């Protein structure tokens, strides 16, 4: 029996939906209230017991490495000024975990980004977390999926029902609910990336959490460019289905699409309302707004 110990965070995409904000700043560093979105995924992996974390970065993404590194100058200034609360906050980020980085030299797609990290995955099953998807769940979403991997020892993708008009934005699966009492588990028969509405086999979309067996790397190496001219992970998973099972899992929790402007704004409002320090004042402010006048 193999265990999932490694986590991969692809963060080398161009973030075009957020331009011009992402021209010189990685999308992954946009803050949801006071934390960059990638930190939510990193904290989820740590809370799920994952030990080896690898972030895939690209050109212009140095801020991600700096964020998880020690900032001597900042720590010194905070110390001198007696700002111990802020100092603790800053230190907590760099002390959280050791992270390795790999560079994807060209943004050739999510599938290509994962292939770049092949050597670091040590021929073991691994987790993939896309920072764009911020998921509130207890236990954490990727922990729920590791538990399923532990039972079945096959790849697992996170699924979510989406409105039919949104199926063109996701990888969509053709799948059958498993009848063995495992709630939310689906046997995947096929999948397709961003299908036109009339070709979508269901409204079950793959979202940014995966447990993958190492055979995904051979499948990725054989996969050519697909939708959007990129090497798509969905196409490689489809290839894998010829030789092995892949399970879909409708996770328990709430997913925010922070990679999209509207989703990002919605998440910001919800996280701000739940924030201990800001919540009450922000709630009062929202209630005071006359929406018809803005
Ligand atoms: P997206 O489809 O959200 O693409 O990638 P993007 O480039 O980040 O953003 P938009 O669509 O242009 O606004 C899904 C995930 O795959 C990573 C992204 O960083 C994101 O976490 N990715 C995508 C890579 O690491 N490399 C790529 O070449 C493409």
Tab-separated table of C-alpha atoms and ligand atoms in Angstrom:
chain	number	residue	atom	x	y	z
A	1	UNK	CA	0.000	0.000	0.000
A	2	UNK	CA	1.353	3.445	-0.987
A	3	UNK	CA	0.745	6.691	0.899
A	4	UNK	CA	0.188	10.199	-0.432
A	5	UNK	CA	2.914	12.418	1.025
A	6	UNK	CA	3.592	14.991	-1.654
A	7	UNK	CA	1.599	17.972	-2.863
A	8	UNK	CA	1.988	19.950	-6.052
A	9	UNK	CA	0.747	23.509	-6.507
A	10	UNK	CA	0.775	24.568	-10.158
A	11	UNK	CA	1.093	28.355	-10.118
A	12	UNK	CA	2.718	29.154	-13.446
A	13	UNK	CA	-0.401	30.216	-15.354
A	14	UNK	CA	-0.586	33.677	-16.900
A	15	UNK	CA	-3.647	34.803	-14.965
A	16	UNK	CA	-5.052	36.666	-17.961
A	17	UNK	CA	-8.502	36.986	-16.404
A	18	UNK	CA	-7.066	39.397	-13.849
A	19	UNK	CA	-5.085	41.631	-16.190
A	20	UNK	CA	-3.781	44.267	-15.695
A	21	UNK	CA	-3.483	43.345	-11.977
A	22	UNK	CA	-1.467	40.263	-12.931
A	23	UNK	CA	0.879	41.923	-15.394
A	24	UNK	CA	3.748	42.133	-12.895
A	25	UNK	CA	2.236	40.259	-9.955
A	26	UNK	CA	1.237	36.590	-9.774
A	27	UNK	CA	-2.479	35.870	-9.536
A	28	UNK	CA	-1.663	33.488	-6.669
A	29	UNK	CA	-0.541	36.475	-4.571
A	30	UNK	CA	-3.833	38.364	-4.824
A	31	UNK	CA	-5.087	38.607	-1.245
A	32	UNK	CA	-8.371	37.225	-0.003
A	33	UNK	CA	-8.808	39.711	2.847
A	34	UNK	CA	-5.227	39.522	4.198
A	35	UNK	CA	-3.792	36.262	2.871
A	36	UNK	CA	-2.599	35.495	-0.671
A	37	UNK	CA	-4.845	32.901	-2.280
A	38	UNK	CA	-2.053	30.325	-2.630
A	39	UNK	CA	-1.549	30.322	1.154
A	40	UNK	CA	-5.040	28.914	1.647
A	41	UNK	CA	-4.120	25.882	-0.484
A	42	UNK	CA	-0.743	25.457	1.241
A	43	UNK	CA	-2.438	25.549	4.661
A	44	UNK	CA	-4.988	22.992	3.453
A	45	UNK	CA	-2.195	20.619	2.406
A	46	UNK	CA	-0.384	21.016	5.725
A	47	UNK	CA	-3.621	20.494	7.697
A	48	UNK	CA	-4.111	17.318	5.649
A	49	UNK	CA	-0.765	15.879	6.738
A	50	UNK	CA	1.140	16.381	3.481
A	51	UNK	CA	4.864	16.748	4.080
A	52	UNK	CA	6.583	17.526	0.798
A	53	UNK	CA	5.249	20.591	-0.957
A	54	UNK	CA	6.294	21.686	-4.430
A	55	UNK	CA	5.136	24.899	-6.084
A	56	UNK	CA	5.422	25.196	-9.861
A	57	UNK	CA	6.283	28.764	-10.738
A	58	UNK	CA	7.180	30.642	-13.880
A	59	UNK	CA	8.483	33.965	-15.045
A	60	UNK	CA	7.445	36.870	-12.833
A	61	UNK	CA	6.446	34.639	-9.930
A	62	UNK	CA	9.272	35.452	-7.492
A	63	UNK	CA	6.816	37.026	-5.059
A	64	UNK	CA	5.488	33.527	-4.271
A	65	UNK	CA	8.942	32.299	-3.193
A	66	UNK	CA	9.568	35.475	-1.218
A	67	UNK	CA	6.237	35.121	0.541
A	68	UNK	CA	7.075	31.710	1.989
A	69	UNK	CA	10.683	32.676	2.741
A	70	UNK	CA	12.118	34.461	5.783
A	71	UNK	CA	12.035	38.250	5.500
A	72	UNK	CA	14.931	39.366	7.735
A	73	UNK	CA	14.506	43.098	7.092
A	74	UNK	CA	10.787	43.076	7.846
A	75	UNK	CA	11.224	40.920	10.948
A	76	UNK	CA	13.957	43.232	12.241
A	77	UNK	CA	11.826	46.354	11.780
A	78	UNK	CA	8.777	44.778	13.407
A	79	UNK	CA	10.950	43.613	16.300
A	80	UNK	CA	12.468	47.076	16.783
A	81	UNK	CA	9.024	48.654	16.750
A	82	UNK	CA	7.684	46.138	19.260
A	83	UNK	CA	4.995	44.868	16.873
A	84	UNK	CA	5.045	41.338	18.237
A	85	UNK	CA	1.618	40.339	16.836
A	86	UNK	CA	2.639	41.202	13.296
A	87	UNK	CA	6.039	39.595	13.807
A	88	UNK	CA	4.381	36.335	14.835
A	89	UNK	CA	2.149	36.491	11.767
A	90	UNK	CA	5.061	37.032	9.394
A	91	UNK	CA	7.191	34.329	11.029
A	92	UNK	CA	4.350	31.828	10.988
A	93	UNK	CA	4.298	31.904	7.178
A	94	UNK	CA	7.997	31.122	6.708
A	95	UNK	CA	8.065	28.593	9.553
A	96	UNK	CA	5.006	26.776	8.240
A	97	UNK	CA	6.788	24.323	6.026
A	98	UNK	CA	9.668	23.698	3.666
A	99	UNK	CA	8.643	24.241	0.065
A	100	UNK	CA	10.532	23.287	-3.102
A	101	UNK	CA	10.094	25.165	-6.370
A	102	UNK	CA	10.215	24.066	-9.996
A	103	UNK	CA	9.969	26.405	-12.939
A	104	UNK	CA	7.742	25.871	-15.914
A	105	UNK	CA	9.599	27.882	-18.530
A	106	UNK	CA	6.582	28.424	-20.763
A	107	UNK	CA	2.907	28.413	-19.766
A	108	UNK	CA	1.965	25.451	-21.951
A	109	UNK	CA	-0.927	24.323	-19.787
A	110	UNK	CA	-1.777	22.696	-16.461
A	111	UNK	CA	-0.831	19.240	-17.797
A	112	UNK	CA	2.574	20.487	-18.891
A	113	UNK	CA	3.122	22.206	-15.521
A	114	UNK	CA	2.544	18.905	-13.696
A	115	UNK	CA	4.887	17.047	-16.059
A	116	UNK	CA	7.667	19.512	-15.201
A	117	UNK	CA	7.588	18.245	-11.587
A	118	UNK	CA	7.869	14.569	-12.520
A	119	UNK	CA	11.288	13.911	-10.956
A	120	UNK	CA	10.263	15.433	-7.624
A	121	UNK	CA	7.240	13.166	-7.208
A	122	UNK	CA	9.489	10.128	-6.676
A	123	UNK	CA	7.181	7.688	-8.478
A	124	UNK	CA	4.625	8.008	-5.674
A	125	UNK	CA	0.973	9.059	-5.694
A	126	UNK	CA	0.651	12.789	-5.058
A	127	UNK	CA	-1.899	15.526	-4.464
A	128	UNK	CA	-2.471	18.483	-6.790
A	129	UNK	CA	-4.045	21.668	-5.421
A	130	UNK	CA	-4.921	24.621	-7.638
A	131	UNK	CA	-4.729	27.816	-5.630
A	132	UNK	CA	-7.571	29.349	-7.661
A	133	UNK	CA	-9.977	27.075	-5.860
A	134	UNK	CA	-10.220	28.112	-2.239
A	135	UNK	CA	-12.154	25.422	-0.391
A	136	UNK	CA	-13.709	25.670	3.045
A	137	UNK	CA	-14.163	22.164	4.409
A	138	UNK	CA	-13.728	20.174	7.565
A	139	UNK	CA	-11.893	17.823	7.201
A	140	UNK	CA	-10.008	19.693	4.458
A	141	UNK	CA	-10.990	18.718	0.903
A	142	UNK	CA	-7.636	17.137	0.028
A	143	UNK	CA	-7.709	15.127	3.309
A	144	UNK	CA	-11.116	13.722	2.356
A	145	UNK	CA	-9.600	12.696	-0.982
A	146	UNK	CA	-6.484	11.132	0.566
A	147	UNK	CA	-8.797	8.999	2.713
A	148	UNK	CA	-10.471	7.745	-0.462
A	149	UNK	CA	-7.103	7.070	-2.086
A	150	UNK	CA	-6.091	5.060	0.984
A	151	UNK	CA	-9.105	2.807	0.495
A	152	UNK	CA	-9.002	2.365	-3.290
A	153	UNK	CA	-5.368	3.107	-4.315
A	154	UNK	CA	-6.491	4.796	-7.551
A	155	UNK	CA	-6.519	8.398	-8.806
A	156	UNK	CA	-9.285	10.595	-7.411
A	157	UNK	CA	-10.577	13.886	-8.852
A	158	UNK	CA	-12.762	16.371	-6.964
A	159	UNK	CA	-16.191	16.904	-8.497
A	160	UNK	CA	-18.804	19.591	-8.127
A	161	UNK	CA	-22.207	20.048	-9.759
A	162	UNK	CA	-22.291	23.201	-11.885
A	163	UNK	CA	-25.144	24.886	-13.770
A	164	UNK	CA	-25.360	23.447	-17.333
A	165	UNK	CA	-24.512	26.814	-18.881
A	166	UNK	CA	-21.156	26.725	-17.062
A	167	UNK	CA	-20.017	23.302	-18.303
A	168	UNK	CA	-18.016	25.034	-21.074
A	169	UNK	CA	-15.592	26.337	-18.410
A	170	UNK	CA	-14.600	23.011	-16.835
A	171	UNK	CA	-13.458	19.463	-17.424
A	172	UNK	CA	-16.728	17.487	-17.340
A	173	UNK	CA	-17.049	13.796	-16.480
A	174	UNK	CA	-19.259	10.985	-17.604
A	175	UNK	CA	-19.640	9.035	-14.399
A	176	UNK	CA	-21.837	6.657	-12.441
A	177	UNK	CA	-22.444	6.966	-8.727
A	178	UNK	CA	-20.966	3.998	-6.864
A	179	UNK	CA	-23.591	1.912	-5.173
A	180	UNK	CA	-21.490	0.531	-2.321
A	181	UNK	CA	-22.602	3.102	0.214
A	182	UNK	CA	-19.620	5.410	-0.282
A	183	UNK	CA	-21.363	8.728	-0.409
A	184	UNK	CA	-20.303	11.078	-3.197
A	185	UNK	CA	-18.103	8.541	-5.008
A	186	UNK	CA	-18.354	8.115	-8.767
A	187	UNK	CA	-16.809	5.640	-11.188
A	188	UNK	CA	-15.565	7.759	-14.076
A	189	UNK	CA	-16.154	6.381	-17.567
A	190	UNK	CA	-14.995	9.366	-19.616
A	191	UNK	CA	-14.202	13.049	-19.389
A	192	UNK	CA	-13.884	16.017	-21.699
A	193	UNK	CA	-12.264	19.446	-21.264
A	194	UNK	CA	-14.497	22.510	-21.734
A	195	UNK	CA	-17.161	20.805	-23.898
A	196	UNK	CA	-19.732	22.842	-25.820
A	197	UNK	CA	-22.993	22.800	-23.883
A	198	UNK	CA	-24.691	20.171	-26.088
A	199	UNK	CA	-21.663	17.831	-25.798
A	200	UNK	CA	-21.309	17.911	-21.993
A	201	UNK	CA	-21.836	14.351	-20.699
A	202	UNK	CA	-23.124	15.653	-17.314
A	203	UNK	CA	-23.006	18.726	-15.102
A	204	UNK	CA	-20.321	17.208	-12.881
A	205	UNK	CA	-17.234	19.387	-13.185
A	206	UNK	CA	-13.681	18.587	-12.139
A	207	UNK	CA	-12.364	21.262	-9.791
A	208	UNK	CA	-8.851	21.993	-8.571
A	209	UNK	CA	-8.080	19.084	-6.252
A	210	UNK	CA	-6.633	15.770	-7.447
A	211	UNK	CA	-4.880	12.696	-6.117
A	212	UNK	CA	-2.886	11.235	-8.987
A	213	UNK	CA	-0.995	7.994	-9.429
A	214	UNK	CA	2.464	8.348	-11.056
A	215	UNK	CA	1.188	6.805	-14.296
A	216	UNK	CA	-0.225	10.257	-15.062
A	217	UNK	CA	3.282	11.303	-16.140
A	218	UNK	CA	3.481	8.791	-19.013
A	219	UNK	CA	-0.041	9.811	-20.027
A	220	UNK	CA	0.942	13.499	-19.955
A	221	UNK	CA	4.094	12.837	-21.976
A	222	UNK	CA	1.940	11.243	-24.689
A	223	UNK	CA	-0.727	13.944	-24.635
A	224	UNK	CA	-0.574	16.623	-27.325
A	225	UNK	CA	-2.027	20.099	-27.089
A	226	UNK	CA	-5.767	20.245	-26.599
A	227	UNK	CA	-8.354	22.881	-25.731
A	228	UNK	CA	-6.889	26.400	-25.838
A	229	UNK	CA	-3.629	25.122	-27.394
A	230	UNK	CA	-2.489	23.874	-23.964
A	231	UNK	CA	-1.502	20.426	-22.668
A	232	UNK	CA	-4.585	19.585	-20.656
A	233	UNK	CA	-4.554	17.397	-17.554
A	234	UNK	CA	-8.083	16.240	-18.416
A	235	UNK	CA	-6.839	14.781	-21.726
A	236	UNK	CA	-4.105	12.825	-19.918
A	237	UNK	CA	-6.569	11.505	-17.330
A	238	UNK	CA	-8.806	10.378	-20.172
A	239	UNK	CA	-5.843	8.481	-21.633
A	240	UNK	CA	-5.203	6.859	-18.229
A	241	UNK	CA	-8.782	5.586	-18.124
A	242	UNK	CA	-7.879	3.032	-20.813
A	243	UNK	CA	-5.604	1.267	-18.297
A	244	UNK	CA	-6.779	2.142	-14.803
A	245	UNK	CA	-9.729	3.306	-12.731
A	246	UNK	CA	-10.227	6.930	-11.791
A	247	UNK	CA	-12.743	7.869	-9.136
A	248	UNK	CA	-14.664	11.115	-8.876
A	249	UNK	CA	-15.490	12.496	-5.462
A	250	UNK	CA	-18.157	15.064	-4.683
A	251	UNK	CA	-16.364	16.601	-1.710
A	252	UNK	CA	-18.092	17.953	1.386
A	253	UNK	CA	-17.408	21.677	1.647
A	254	UNK	CA	-17.687	24.992	-0.116
A	255	UNK	CA	-15.533	25.978	-3.073
A	256	UNK	CA	-14.808	29.565	-4.075
A	257	UNK	CA	-13.575	30.254	-7.592
A	258	UNK	CA	-10.925	32.834	-6.745
A	259	UNK	CA	-9.378	32.603	-10.242
A	260	UNK	CA	-12.322	34.473	-11.688
A	261	UNK	CA	-13.094	38.150	-10.962
A	262	UNK	CA	-16.664	37.634	-9.807
A	263	UNK	CA	-15.794	34.532	-7.761
A	264	UNK	CA	-12.891	36.395	-6.217
A	265	UNK	CA	-15.127	39.287	-5.150
A	266	UNK	CA	-17.722	36.921	-3.715
A	267	UNK	CA	-15.055	35.043	-1.758
A	268	UNK	CA	-13.611	38.330	-0.487
A	269	UNK	CA	-16.992	39.372	0.892
A	270	UNK	CA	-17.653	36.011	2.549
A	271	UNK	CA	-14.181	35.774	4.098
A	272	UNK	CA	-14.345	39.374	5.302
A	273	UNK	CA	-17.733	38.748	6.926
A	274	UNK	CA	-16.303	35.699	8.713
A	275	UNK	CA	-13.121	37.483	9.778
A	276	UNK	CA	-12.995	37.856	13.559
A	277	UNK	CA	-11.471	41.313	13.515
A	278	UNK	CA	-13.189	42.859	10.498
A	279	UNK	CA	-16.435	40.910	10.373
A	280	UNK	CA	-18.744	42.964	12.608
A	281	UNK	CA	-17.763	46.356	11.156
A	282	UNK	CA	-17.844	45.039	7.581
A	283	UNK	CA	-21.305	43.505	8.124
A	284	UNK	CA	-22.580	46.826	9.477
A	285	UNK	CA	-21.090	48.618	6.475
A	286	UNK	CA	-22.703	46.228	3.963
A	287	UNK	CA	-26.064	46.630	5.673
A	288	UNK	CA	-25.747	50.400	5.487
A	289	UNK	CA	-25.233	50.473	1.717
A	290	UNK	CA	-28.119	51.594	-0.411
A	291	UNK	CA	-27.446	49.384	-3.426
A	292	UNK	CA	-29.725	51.427	-5.666
A	293	UNK	CA	-27.543	54.470	-5.186
A	294	UNK	CA	-24.232	52.888	-6.225
B	1	LIG	P1	-6.025	28.502	-15.357
B	1	LIG	O1	-6.801	27.791	-16.360
B	1	LIG	O2	-6.752	29.191	-14.251
B	1	LIG	O3	-5.080	29.520	-16.136
B	1	LIG	O4	-4.990	27.475	-14.747
B	1	LIG	P2	-4.309	30.799	-15.669
B	1	LIG	O5	-3.332	31.078	-16.718
B	1	LIG	O6	-3.748	30.658	-14.289
B	1	LIG	O7	-5.403	31.966	-15.586
B	1	LIG	P3	-6.253	32.660	-16.737
B	1	LIG	O8	-7.267	31.639	-17.170
B	1	LIG	O9	-5.306	33.068	-17.849
B	1	LIG	O10	-6.864	33.827	-16.053
B	1	LIG	C1	-5.330	26.552	-13.735
B	1	LIG	C2	-4.125	26.306	-12.854
B	1	LIG	O11	-3.050	25.780	-13.604
B	1	LIG	C3	-1.888	26.566	-13.466
B	1	LIG	C4	-2.397	27.939	-13.043
B	1	LIG	O12	-1.398	28.657	-12.339
B	1	LIG	C5	-3.603	27.589	-12.198
B	1	LIG	O13	-3.243	27.231	-10.872
B	1	LIG	N1	-1.175	26.604	-14.760
B	1	LIG	C6	-1.862	26.844	-15.908
B	1	LIG	C7	0.185	26.400	-14.787
B	1	LIG	O14	0.842	26.197	-13.734
B	1	LIG	N2	0.821	26.437	-15.996
B	1	LIG	C8	0.166	26.666	-17.166
B	1	LIG	O15	0.815	26.668	-18.230
B	1	LIG	C9	-1.212	26.880	-17.111
